[in-house]
Each structure stands twice: as structure tokens, then as C-alpha cells.
PDB file of C-alpha atoms in Angstrom:
ATOM      1  CA  MET A   1       6.689  52.314 -43.388  1.00 42.00           C
ATOM      2  CA  SER A   2       3.823  51.232 -41.518  1.00 43.00           C
ATOM      3  CA  LEU A   3       1.893  48.432 -43.478  1.00 44.00           C
ATOM      4  CA  SER A   4      -2.077  48.151 -43.294  1.00 45.00           C
ATOM      5  CA  PRO A   5      -3.057  43.935 -43.417  1.00 47.00           C
ATOM      6  CA  GLY A   6      -3.291  42.769 -47.182  1.00 45.00           C
ATOM      7  CA  GLY A   7      -1.178  44.957 -48.509  1.00 55.00           C
ATOM      8  CA  PRO A   8       1.498  44.400 -50.701  1.00 61.00           C
ATOM      9  CA  ASP A   9       4.265  45.963 -48.798  1.00 69.00           C
ATOM     10  CA  LEU A  10       2.913  42.448 -46.892  1.00 77.00           C
ATOM     11  CA  ALA A  11       3.007  40.064 -49.096  1.00 76.00           C
ATOM     12  CA  SER A  12       6.782  41.257 -49.598  1.00 83.00           C
ATOM     13  CA  LEU A  13       7.871  40.208 -46.162  1.00 85.00           C
ATOM     14  CA  SER A  14       5.853  37.242 -46.029  1.00 87.00           C
ATOM     15  CA  ALA A  15       8.605  36.245 -49.206  1.00 87.00           C
ATOM     16  CA  LEU A  16      11.105  35.278 -46.293  1.00 89.00           C
ATOM     17  CA  ASP A  17       9.408  33.085 -44.805  1.00 90.00           C
ATOM     18  CA  ASP A  18      10.233  30.582 -47.291  1.00 92.00           C
ATOM     19  CA  PRO A  19      13.700  29.634 -45.695  1.00 93.00           C
ATOM     20  CA  VAL A  20      16.119  29.414 -48.734  1.00 94.00           C
ATOM     21  CA  ARG A  21      14.944  33.360 -49.681  1.00 95.00           C
ATOM     22  CA  ARG A  22      15.373  34.106 -45.999  1.00 94.00           C
ATOM     23  CA  ARG A  23      18.667  32.469 -46.335  1.00 95.00           C
ATOM     24  CA  LEU A  24      20.562  33.874 -49.308  1.00 96.00           C
ATOM     25  CA  TYR A  25      18.437  37.146 -47.976  1.00 95.00           C
ATOM     26  CA  GLU A  26      21.053  36.956 -45.282  1.00 93.00           C
ATOM     27  CA  VAL A  27      23.497  36.087 -46.800  1.00 95.00           C
ATOM     28  CA  VAL A  28      23.542  39.422 -49.148  1.00 95.00           C
ATOM     29  CA  THR A  29      22.587  41.440 -46.004  1.00 91.00           C
ATOM     30  CA  ARG A  30      25.935  40.678 -44.242  1.00 88.00           C
ATOM     31  CA  GLN A  31      27.894  41.836 -47.047  1.00 88.00           C
ATOM     32  CA  ASP A  32      29.700  44.950 -47.491  1.00 83.00           C
ATOM     33  CA  GLU A  33      29.895  44.864 -51.496  1.00 88.00           C
ATOM     34  CA  PRO A  34      27.389  43.224 -53.943  1.00 93.00           C
ATOM     35  CA  VAL A  35      26.890  39.504 -53.687  1.00 95.00           C
ATOM     36  CA  GLY A  36      26.535  37.390 -56.744  1.00 95.00           C
ATOM     37  CA  ARG A  37      24.833  34.366 -57.330  1.00 95.00           C
ATOM     38  CA  ASP A  38      27.597  31.556 -57.519  1.00 95.00           C
ATOM     39  CA  GLU A  39      28.641  32.820 -54.116  1.00 95.00           C
ATOM     40  CA  ALA A  40      25.457  33.720 -52.644  1.00 96.00           C
ATOM     41  CA  ALA A  41      24.566  30.159 -53.796  1.00 96.00           C
ATOM     42  CA  ALA A  42      27.977  28.302 -52.330  1.00 96.00           C
ATOM     43  CA  ALA A  43      27.005  30.481 -48.897  1.00 95.00           C
ATOM     44  CA  THR A  44      23.733  28.771 -48.503  1.00 94.00           C
ATOM     45  CA  GLY A  45      24.618  25.280 -49.715  1.00 94.00           C
ATOM     46  CA  ILE A  46      22.320  25.095 -52.643  1.00 95.00           C
ATOM     47  CA  GLY A  47      22.512  24.664 -56.102  1.00 95.00           C
ATOM     48  CA  ARG A  48      22.578  28.154 -58.380  1.00 95.00           C
ATOM     49  CA  ALA A  49      20.056  27.496 -60.490  1.00 95.00           C
ATOM     50  CA  LEU A  50      17.952  27.445 -57.220  1.00 96.00           C
ATOM     51  CA  ALA A  51      19.601  30.268 -55.715  1.00 96.00           C
ATOM     52  CA  VAL A  52      19.213  32.370 -59.051  1.00 96.00           C
ATOM     53  CA  TYR A  53      15.146  31.522 -58.825  1.00 96.00           C
ATOM     54  CA  HIS A  54      15.204  33.233 -55.366  1.00 96.00           C
ATOM     55  CA  LEU A  55      17.352  35.843 -55.503  1.00 96.00           C
ATOM     56  CA  ASP A  56      15.857  36.999 -58.849  1.00 95.00           C
ATOM     57  CA  LYS A  57      12.173  36.478 -56.244  1.00 94.00           C
ATOM     58  CA  LEU A  58      13.953  38.709 -53.581  1.00 95.00           C
ATOM     59  CA  VAL A  59      14.251  41.045 -56.175  1.00 95.00           C
ATOM     60  CA  GLU A  60      11.079  41.319 -57.211  1.00 93.00           C
ATOM     61  CA  VAL A  61       9.148  41.885 -54.411  1.00 91.00           C
ATOM     62  CA  GLY A  62      11.303  44.669 -53.432  1.00 91.00           C
ATOM     63  CA  LEU A  63      14.183  42.946 -50.924  1.00 93.00           C
ATOM     64  CA  LEU A  64      17.047  43.396 -52.999  1.00 95.00           C
ATOM     65  CA  THR A  65      18.191  45.333 -55.746  1.00 95.00           C
ATOM     66  CA  ALA A  66      19.552  44.015 -59.129  1.00 95.00           C
ATOM     67  CA  SER A  67      22.440  45.574 -60.753  1.00 94.00           C
ATOM     68  CA  TYR A  68      25.645  44.218 -63.098  1.00 92.00           C
ATOM     69  CA  GLN A  69      29.515  44.605 -62.942  1.00 88.00           C
ATOM     70  CA  ARG A  70      31.748  43.094 -65.399  1.00 77.00           C
ATOM     71  CA  PRO A  71      34.758  41.192 -63.208  1.00 65.00           C
ATOM     72  CA  PRO A  72      37.805  43.666 -62.032  1.00 62.00           C
ATOM     73  CA  GLY A  73      40.227  43.505 -64.678  1.00 61.00           C
ATOM     74  CA  ARG A  74      37.398  42.991 -67.602  1.00 56.00           C
ATOM     75  CA  SER A  75      37.060  45.576 -70.488  1.00 60.00           C
ATOM     76  CA  GLY A  76      35.823  45.499 -73.470  1.00 53.00           C
ATOM     77  CA  PRO A  77      35.154  43.061 -76.298  1.00 54.00           C
ATOM     78  CA  GLY A  78      35.646  39.569 -75.618  1.00 52.00           C
ATOM     79  CA  ALA A  79      35.118  40.877 -71.570  1.00 54.00           C
ATOM     80  CA  GLY A  80      32.029  38.293 -71.051  1.00 64.00           C
ATOM     81  CA  ARG A  81      28.829  39.343 -69.783  1.00 77.00           C
ATOM     82  CA  PRO A  82      28.877  41.158 -67.184  1.00 87.00           C
ATOM     83  CA  ALA A  83      27.595  39.572 -63.809  1.00 91.00           C
ATOM     84  CA  LYS A  84      24.720  39.891 -61.833  1.00 93.00           C
ATOM     85  CA  LEU A  85      24.754  41.309 -58.905  1.00 96.00           C
ATOM     86  CA  TYR A  86      22.418  41.794 -55.519  1.00 96.00           C
ATOM     87  CA  ALA A  87      22.277  44.476 -52.618  1.00 94.00           C
ATOM     88  CA  ARG A  88      19.735  45.239 -49.582  1.00 92.00           C
ATOM     89  CA  SER A  89      17.132  47.503 -51.050  1.00 91.00           C
ATOM     90  CA  ASP A  90      17.362  50.841 -49.649  1.00 86.00           C
ATOM     91  CA  ARG A  91      13.239  50.489 -48.816  1.00 86.00           C
ATOM     92  CA  GLU A  92      12.381  49.645 -45.123  1.00 82.00           C
ATOM     93  CA  PHE A  93       9.371  47.794 -43.788  1.00 81.00           C
ATOM     94  CA  ALA A  94       8.037  47.177 -40.674  1.00 74.00           C
ATOM     95  CA  VAL A  95       4.674  45.644 -39.855  1.00 75.00           C
ATOM     96  CA  THR A  96       1.832  47.095 -37.071  1.00 77.00           C
ATOM     97  CA  VAL A  97      -1.197  45.416 -36.912  1.00 77.00           C
ATOM     98  CA  PRO A  98      -3.716  47.340 -36.445  1.00 81.00           C
ATOM     99  CA  PRO A  99      -1.440  50.031 -38.195  1.00 79.00           C
ATOM    100  CA  ARG A 100       1.003  52.547 -35.925  1.00 81.00           C
ATOM    101  CA  GLU A 101       2.551  55.446 -36.405  1.00 85.00           C
ATOM    102  CA  TYR A 102       5.534  55.316 -33.782  1.00 87.00           C
ATOM    103  CA  GLU A 103       7.746  57.145 -36.501  1.00 88.00           C
ATOM    104  CA  LEU A 104       5.590  60.151 -36.792  1.00 91.00           C
ATOM    105  CA  ALA A 105       5.710  60.741 -33.237  1.00 93.00           C
ATOM    106  CA  ALA A 106       9.671  60.182 -33.338  1.00 94.00           C
ATOM    107  CA  ARG A 107       9.555  62.305 -36.167  1.00 94.00           C
ATOM    108  CA  LEU A 108       7.154  64.882 -33.505  1.00 95.00           C
ATOM    109  CA  LEU A 109       9.602  64.694 -30.923  1.00 95.00           C
ATOM    110  CA  VAL A 110      12.805  64.758 -33.249  1.00 96.00           C
ATOM    111  CA  GLN A 111      11.380  68.668 -34.395  1.00 95.00           C
ATOM    112  CA  VAL A 112      10.979  69.966 -30.529  1.00 95.00           C
ATOM    113  CA  VAL A 113      14.505  68.772 -29.285  1.00 96.00           C
ATOM    114  CA  ALA A 114      15.995  70.165 -33.027  1.00 94.00           C
ATOM    115  CA  SER A 115      13.886  73.453 -32.045  1.00 95.00           C
ATOM    116  CA  ASP A 116      14.827  74.337 -28.727  1.00 95.00           C
ATOM    117  CA  PRO A 117      17.381  77.129 -28.620  1.00 94.00           C
ATOM    118  CA  SER A 118      18.301  75.805 -25.111  1.00 94.00           C
ATOM    119  CA  ASP A 119      19.796  72.827 -26.152  1.00 91.00           C
ATOM    120  CA  ARG A 120      18.679  71.383 -22.878  1.00 96.00           C
ATOM    121  CA  SER A 121      16.012  69.187 -24.823  1.00 96.00           C
ATOM    122  CA  ARG A 122      19.125  67.598 -26.186  1.00 96.00           C
ATOM    123  CA  ALA A 123      20.864  67.820 -22.796  1.00 96.00           C
ATOM    124  CA  VAL A 124      17.673  65.666 -21.416  1.00 97.00           C
ATOM    125  CA  LEU A 125      17.849  63.661 -24.417  1.00 97.00           C
ATOM    126  CA  GLY A 126      21.527  62.532 -24.111  1.00 97.00           C
ATOM    127  CA  GLU A 127      21.339  61.469 -20.463  1.00 98.00           C
ATOM    128  CA  THR A 128      18.132  59.393 -20.637  1.00 97.00           C
ATOM    129  CA  ALA A 129      19.920  57.692 -23.997  1.00 97.00           C
ATOM    130  CA  HIS A 130      22.841  57.081 -22.017  1.00 98.00           C
ATOM    131  CA  ARG A 131      20.758  55.879 -19.103  1.00 98.00           C
ATOM    132  CA  LEU A 132      18.749  53.209 -21.555  1.00 98.00           C
ATOM    133  CA  GLY A 133      21.467  51.577 -23.189  1.00 97.00           C
ATOM    134  CA  ALA A 134      23.259  50.953 -19.687  1.00 97.00           C
ATOM    135  CA  GLU A 135      20.151  49.172 -19.079  1.00 97.00           C
ATOM    136  CA  LEU A 136      20.232  47.051 -22.206  1.00 97.00           C
ATOM    137  CA  GLY A 137      24.399  46.368 -21.653  1.00 96.00           C
ATOM    138  CA  ARG A 138      23.200  45.166 -18.415  1.00 95.00           C
ATOM    139  CA  GLY A 139      20.321  43.543 -18.930  1.00 95.00           C
ATOM    140  CA  PHE A 140      22.397  41.618 -22.062  1.00 94.00           C
ATOM    141  CA  ARG A 141      25.357  40.506 -19.480  1.00 91.00           C
ATOM    142  CA  ALA A 142      22.877  39.752 -17.104  1.00 90.00           C
ATOM    143  CA  SER A 143      21.225  37.000 -19.628  1.00 85.00           C
ATOM    144  CA  ALA A 144      25.053  36.176 -20.681  1.00 76.00           C
ATOM    145  CA  THR A 145      25.810  35.139 -17.301  1.00 73.00           C
ATOM    146  CA  ASP A 146      22.941  32.889 -16.387  1.00 68.00           C
ATOM    147  CA  GLU A 147      23.758  31.226 -19.989  1.00 65.00           C
ATOM    148  CA  ASP A 148      27.373  30.787 -18.897  1.00 62.00           C
ATOM    149  CA  ALA A 149      26.508  29.711 -15.628  1.00 60.00           C
ATOM    150  CA  ALA A 150      24.478  26.842 -17.607  1.00 60.00           C
ATOM    151  CA  GLU A 151      27.568  26.283 -19.999  1.00 60.00           C
ATOM    152  CA  ARG A 152      29.526  26.157 -16.449  1.00 57.00           C
ATOM    153  CA  ASP A 153      27.453  23.385 -15.078  1.00 54.00           C
ATOM    154  CA  GLU A 154      27.887  20.858 -18.587  1.00 55.00           C
ATOM    155  CA  ALA A 155      31.976  22.324 -19.189  1.00 53.00           C
ATOM    156  CA  GLY A 156      33.430  23.066 -15.916  1.00 55.00           C
ATOM    157  CA  ARG A 157      34.521  26.447 -17.217  1.00 50.00           C
ATOM    158  CA  PRO A 158      33.418  29.822 -17.673  1.00 50.00           C
ATOM    159  CA  ALA A 159      33.275  31.544 -21.296  1.00 51.00           C
ATOM    160  CA  ALA A 160      36.322  33.129 -22.812  1.00 49.00           C
ATOM    161  CA  ASP A 161      35.562  36.931 -22.518  1.00 53.00           C
ATOM    162  CA  ARG A 162      33.850  37.087 -19.233  1.00 54.00           C
ATOM    163  CA  ASP A 163      35.060  36.315 -15.069  1.00 52.00           C
ATOM    164  CA  GLU A 164      32.582  34.852 -12.697  1.00 51.00           C
ATOM    165  CA  ALA A 165      30.691  38.081 -12.306  1.00 50.00           C
ATOM    166  CA  GLY A 166      30.185  38.591 -15.743  1.00 53.00           C
ATOM    167  CA  ARG A 167      32.972  41.099 -16.343  1.00 49.00           C
ATOM    168  CA  PRO A 168      35.379  40.804 -19.298  1.00 50.00           C
ATOM    169  CA  ALA A 169      38.300  38.378 -17.681  1.00 50.00           C
ATOM    170  CA  ALA A 170      40.931  40.061 -18.823  1.00 52.00           C
ATOM    171  CA  ASP A 171      42.399  43.324 -21.164  1.00 61.00           C
ATOM    172  CA  ARG A 172      42.673  41.266 -24.089  1.00 59.00           C
ATOM    173  CA  ASP A 173      40.375  38.294 -25.119  1.00 60.00           C
ATOM    174  CA  GLU A 174      42.582  34.661 -26.823  1.00 58.00           C
ATOM    175  CA  ALA A 175      43.039  36.382 -29.977  1.00 57.00           C
ATOM    176  CA  GLY A 176      44.601  39.033 -28.933  1.00 61.00           C
ATOM    177  CA  ARG A 177      41.507  41.726 -29.683  1.00 64.00           C
ATOM    178  CA  PRO A 178      40.367  44.353 -26.871  1.00 76.00           C
ATOM    179  CA  ALA A 179      38.122  41.644 -24.457  1.00 77.00           C
ATOM    180  CA  GLY A 180      34.264  42.095 -24.161  1.00 87.00           C
ATOM    181  CA  GLY A 181      33.864  42.520 -27.881  1.00 90.00           C
ATOM    182  CA  GLN A 182      32.168  39.660 -28.374  1.00 91.00           C
ATOM    183  CA  ASP A 183      29.107  40.950 -25.713  1.00 94.00           C
ATOM    184  CA  VAL A 184      29.157  44.412 -27.681  1.00 95.00           C
ATOM    185  CA  GLU A 185      28.487  43.110 -30.647  1.00 95.00           C
ATOM    186  CA  GLY A 186      25.456  40.339 -29.624  1.00 95.00           C
ATOM    187  CA  ALA A 187      23.920  43.538 -27.491  1.00 96.00           C
ATOM    188  CA  LEU A 188      23.929  45.725 -30.130  1.00 97.00           C
ATOM    189  CA  MET A 189      22.846  42.687 -32.429  1.00 95.00           C
ATOM    190  CA  GLN A 190      20.048  42.783 -30.556  1.00 94.00           C
ATOM    191  CA  GLN A 191      19.186  46.281 -31.125  1.00 95.00           C
ATOM    192  CA  GLY A 192      19.162  45.792 -35.225  1.00 92.00           C
ATOM    193  CA  TYR A 193      22.944  47.542 -35.628  1.00 95.00           C
ATOM    194  CA  GLU A 194      24.113  44.836 -37.466  1.00 92.00           C
ATOM    195  CA  PRO A 195      27.855  45.264 -35.766  1.00 94.00           C
ATOM    196  CA  SER A 196      30.798  43.750 -38.150  1.00 91.00           C
ATOM    197  CA  ARG A 197      34.369  43.566 -36.135  1.00 88.00           C
ATOM    198  CA  ASP A 198      37.066  44.547 -38.738  1.00 81.00           C
ATOM    199  CA  ASP A 199      40.554  44.221 -36.325  1.00 77.00           C
ATOM    200  CA  ASP A 200      39.936  46.521 -33.255  1.00 88.00           C
ATOM    201  CA  VAL A 201      36.834  48.385 -33.868  1.00 94.00           C
ATOM    202  CA  ILE A 202      33.074  47.417 -34.320  1.00 95.00           C
ATOM    203  CA  ARG A 203      31.078  49.012 -37.111  1.00 95.00           C
ATOM    204  CA  LEU A 204      27.337  48.992 -37.594  1.00 95.00           C
ATOM    205  CA  ARG A 205      25.905  47.926 -41.045  1.00 92.00           C
ATOM    206  CA  ASN A 206      22.689  49.283 -39.905  1.00 93.00           C
ATOM    207  CA  CYS A 207      21.476  51.975 -38.398  1.00 93.00           C
ATOM    208  CA  PRO A 208      17.712  51.486 -36.443  1.00 93.00           C
ATOM    209  CA  PHE A 209      17.068  55.393 -36.957  1.00 93.00           C
ATOM    210  CA  HIS A 210      17.943  55.981 -40.721  1.00 92.00           C
ATOM    211  CA  GLN A 211      15.263  57.932 -41.693  1.00 89.00           C
ATOM    212  CA  LEU A 212      15.709  59.906 -38.766  1.00 93.00           C
ATOM    213  CA  ALA A 213      18.798  60.735 -39.328  1.00 93.00           C
ATOM    214  CA  GLU A 214      18.106  61.885 -42.756  1.00 91.00           C
ATOM    215  CA  ARG A 215      16.136  64.610 -41.523  1.00 92.00           C
ATOM    216  CA  HIS A 216      17.759  65.653 -38.289  1.00 94.00           C
ATOM    217  CA  ARG A 217      21.864  64.067 -38.453  1.00 94.00           C
ATOM    218  CA  ASP A 218      22.658  65.974 -35.467  1.00 95.00           C
ATOM    219  CA  VAL A 219      20.676  64.930 -33.035  1.00 96.00           C
ATOM    220  CA  VAL A 220      19.701  61.785 -33.641  1.00 96.00           C
ATOM    221  CA  CYS A 221      23.583  60.894 -34.238  1.00 97.00           C
ATOM    222  CA  THR A 222      24.625  62.489 -30.718  1.00 97.00           C
ATOM    223  CA  MET A 223      21.326  60.781 -29.358  1.00 97.00           C
ATOM    224  CA  ASN A 224      22.751  57.316 -31.020  1.00 97.00           C
ATOM    225  CA  LEU A 225      25.870  57.747 -29.682  1.00 98.00           C
ATOM    226  CA  ALA A 226      24.920  58.337 -25.967  1.00 98.00           C
ATOM    227  CA  LEU A 227      22.902  54.833 -26.302  1.00 98.00           C
ATOM    228  CA  ILE A 228      25.432  53.161 -27.457  1.00 98.00           C
ATOM    229  CA  GLN A 229      27.998  54.999 -25.285  1.00 98.00           C
ATOM    230  CA  GLY A 230      25.613  53.387 -22.374  1.00 98.00           C
ATOM    231  CA  VAL A 231      24.906  49.864 -24.195  1.00 97.00           C
ATOM    232  CA  VAL A 232      29.319  49.553 -23.126  1.00 97.00           C
ATOM    233  CA  ALA A 233      28.908  50.867 -19.926  1.00 96.00           C
ATOM    234  CA  GLY A 234      26.267  48.703 -18.479  1.00 96.00           C
ATOM    235  CA  LEU A 235      28.270  45.967 -20.490  1.00 95.00           C
ATOM    236  CA  GLY A 236      31.421  47.276 -18.588  1.00 94.00           C
ATOM    237  CA  ALA A 237      33.608  46.047 -21.497  1.00 93.00           C
ATOM    238  CA  ASP A 238      35.682  49.284 -20.688  1.00 91.00           C
ATOM    239  CA  SER A 239      38.158  48.489 -23.813  1.00 92.00           C
ATOM    240  CA  TRP A 240      35.571  49.698 -26.268  1.00 95.00           C
ATOM    241  CA  ARG A 241      35.255  52.850 -26.853  1.00 95.00           C
ATOM    242  CA  PRO A 242      31.842  54.995 -28.602  1.00 97.00           C
ATOM    243  CA  ALA A 243      32.858  57.615 -31.080  1.00 97.00           C
ATOM    244  CA  LEU A 244      31.120  59.397 -34.055  1.00 97.00           C
ATOM    245  CA  ASP A 245      32.294  58.273 -37.517  1.00 95.00           C
ATOM    246  CA  PRO A 246      30.229  58.370 -40.451  1.00 93.00           C
ATOM    247  CA  ARG A 247      30.695  56.242 -43.414  1.00 90.00           C
ATOM    248  CA  PRO A 248      28.397  56.090 -46.322  1.00 87.00           C
ATOM    249  CA  GLY A 249      26.858  52.623 -45.870  1.00 85.00           C
ATOM    250  CA  TYR A 250      27.467  52.325 -41.654  1.00 91.00           C
ATOM    251  CA  CYS A 251      25.928  53.853 -39.219  1.00 94.00           C
ATOM    252  CA  CYS A 252      27.414  57.198 -37.707  1.00 95.00           C
ATOM    253  CA  VAL A 253      28.909  55.058 -34.536  1.00 97.00           C
ATOM    254  CA  ALA A 254      31.855  52.866 -34.437  1.00 96.00           C
ATOM    255  CA  ILE A 255      33.419  51.386 -31.457  1.00 97.00           C
ATOM    256  CA  GLY A 256      36.985  51.437 -31.212  1.00 94.00           C
ATOM    257  CA  GLY A 257      38.853  48.965 -29.255  1.00 88.00           C
ATOM    258  CA  ASP A 258      42.048  49.939 -26.553  1.00 78.00           C
ATOM    259  CA  GLN A 259      45.397  48.888 -28.456  1.00 62.00           C
ATOM    260  CA  PRO A 260      47.973  47.026 -26.735  1.00 53.00           C
TER     261      PRO A 260
END
């Protein structure tokens, strides 16, 4: 959604300018399941009443949705009132000043690729996505290496996951997980994927191409996979292998770590 200055959707996004509301929004959106009022208040370190006020304001402006649910195992008379739970809204927001229609251009380009009977356009798209992903991965690694150099100046030791050249220091990190996972998560976080690691698998809570994928899933998910494969290759995180693994509420790509 592209917003004109002063529109109601711009006012919705302006609600996040309040630091308390922004923290509450982040707490809710980082969870896989809806979040209750007490949990949100505890996570942000504020009182319950204040949390309730701001959570309901975020619902009012469309950034969150609210539902009611009884605690597990409680039903029927005497079970008490259902708890109010909060989750991220399905609405999407984008502010461009002056207004731009980048999504429209993307939809047109994807339609061209999808309608090419030769599949040559798909192949070129995959190659281009992998190349761009590799550039993003190398850029992130270079930035991380610079930061690590500064840390070594202060602490006299390299970061745990990387060697002097910025490559994974070993096949597995100190926790026994595949090395390089922190870099993979960091690089994908910069691109809006919202990575979450579960044991030796990194899943992505957000797809930056969600609307396009809804219309042209095959083309967009294949492009997305090539892009993430490029990011991992550019990072030199050879222990991590992206693959298509669509699940409700997640991006279509998951990145699995090699087993020991």
C-alpha cells in the first residue's frame, strides 16, 4: 500500500513513533503465537494498565489485531473470562513521499516472467537473484569483519563465529550449532525477513515479497530461494543450506544447518 502524505494510513504508522508502543509492537510481532497483556507488559517492563492502553491503540490504528481465548484446559462454566490476545495485523504499510508505485512495477515484471513460455526469463531471474544475494552477503560480511576488527582492538580476540578473514571459524559454534548462523540471521534481518532459529533450522517469520508471492507463488518463491542461496554463499556460510519449505505464517524458504 502506497500512502499519500497526511492519509489515515500514515497516521497508523505514526503510532510507532511512541517508544512504548514501538516496543510493544516489536514484542508482539516477534512471537509465533498471539501475545497476552501480562506477557507483553512483562516483556517491555511496564505496568499492565499502560500496556493494555497502548496495545489497544495499536489495534485501533490497524497495526495489531485482537482475539479472545481461554487458557488451555479451561472451558465451560467457571472457566473465567477469555484472555485478550494480540497479533500482527495482515495489513501492509509503505510510505513514499511523493507517492511511488514500485509494487505495481514489480507485479508487471513478475507477470512478464510468468508468461514467458521459454522459461528463459525465469532462469535469468534466478541467476540475477543469486548474484544480488551474494553481493548482499559479501557486503554484510565485510561490515561484520570491520566491526570484529574494532572488537579485537578492544578485547584482543576475534568474534566467536568468524576467523580473521571474516569466514566461519569452525564447522560448529560453541553451542554445537552450525557456524555462521549469526551472520545468516543478521544479513536476512537487514532485508526484512525476521529470522528465527530453532535448533539447526533458521525460519523466516516475514516474506518481503508476500503480496507478489500470493499472486505468482512459483515465480516469486523460486526467485526468493535463489536470492537467499546467494546471501548464504556470499557470507561463506557453507554449513547452511536454504531450501523451499513453505509453512503457514512463515516465508517459503527455510535454511537448514548441516548435522554433525
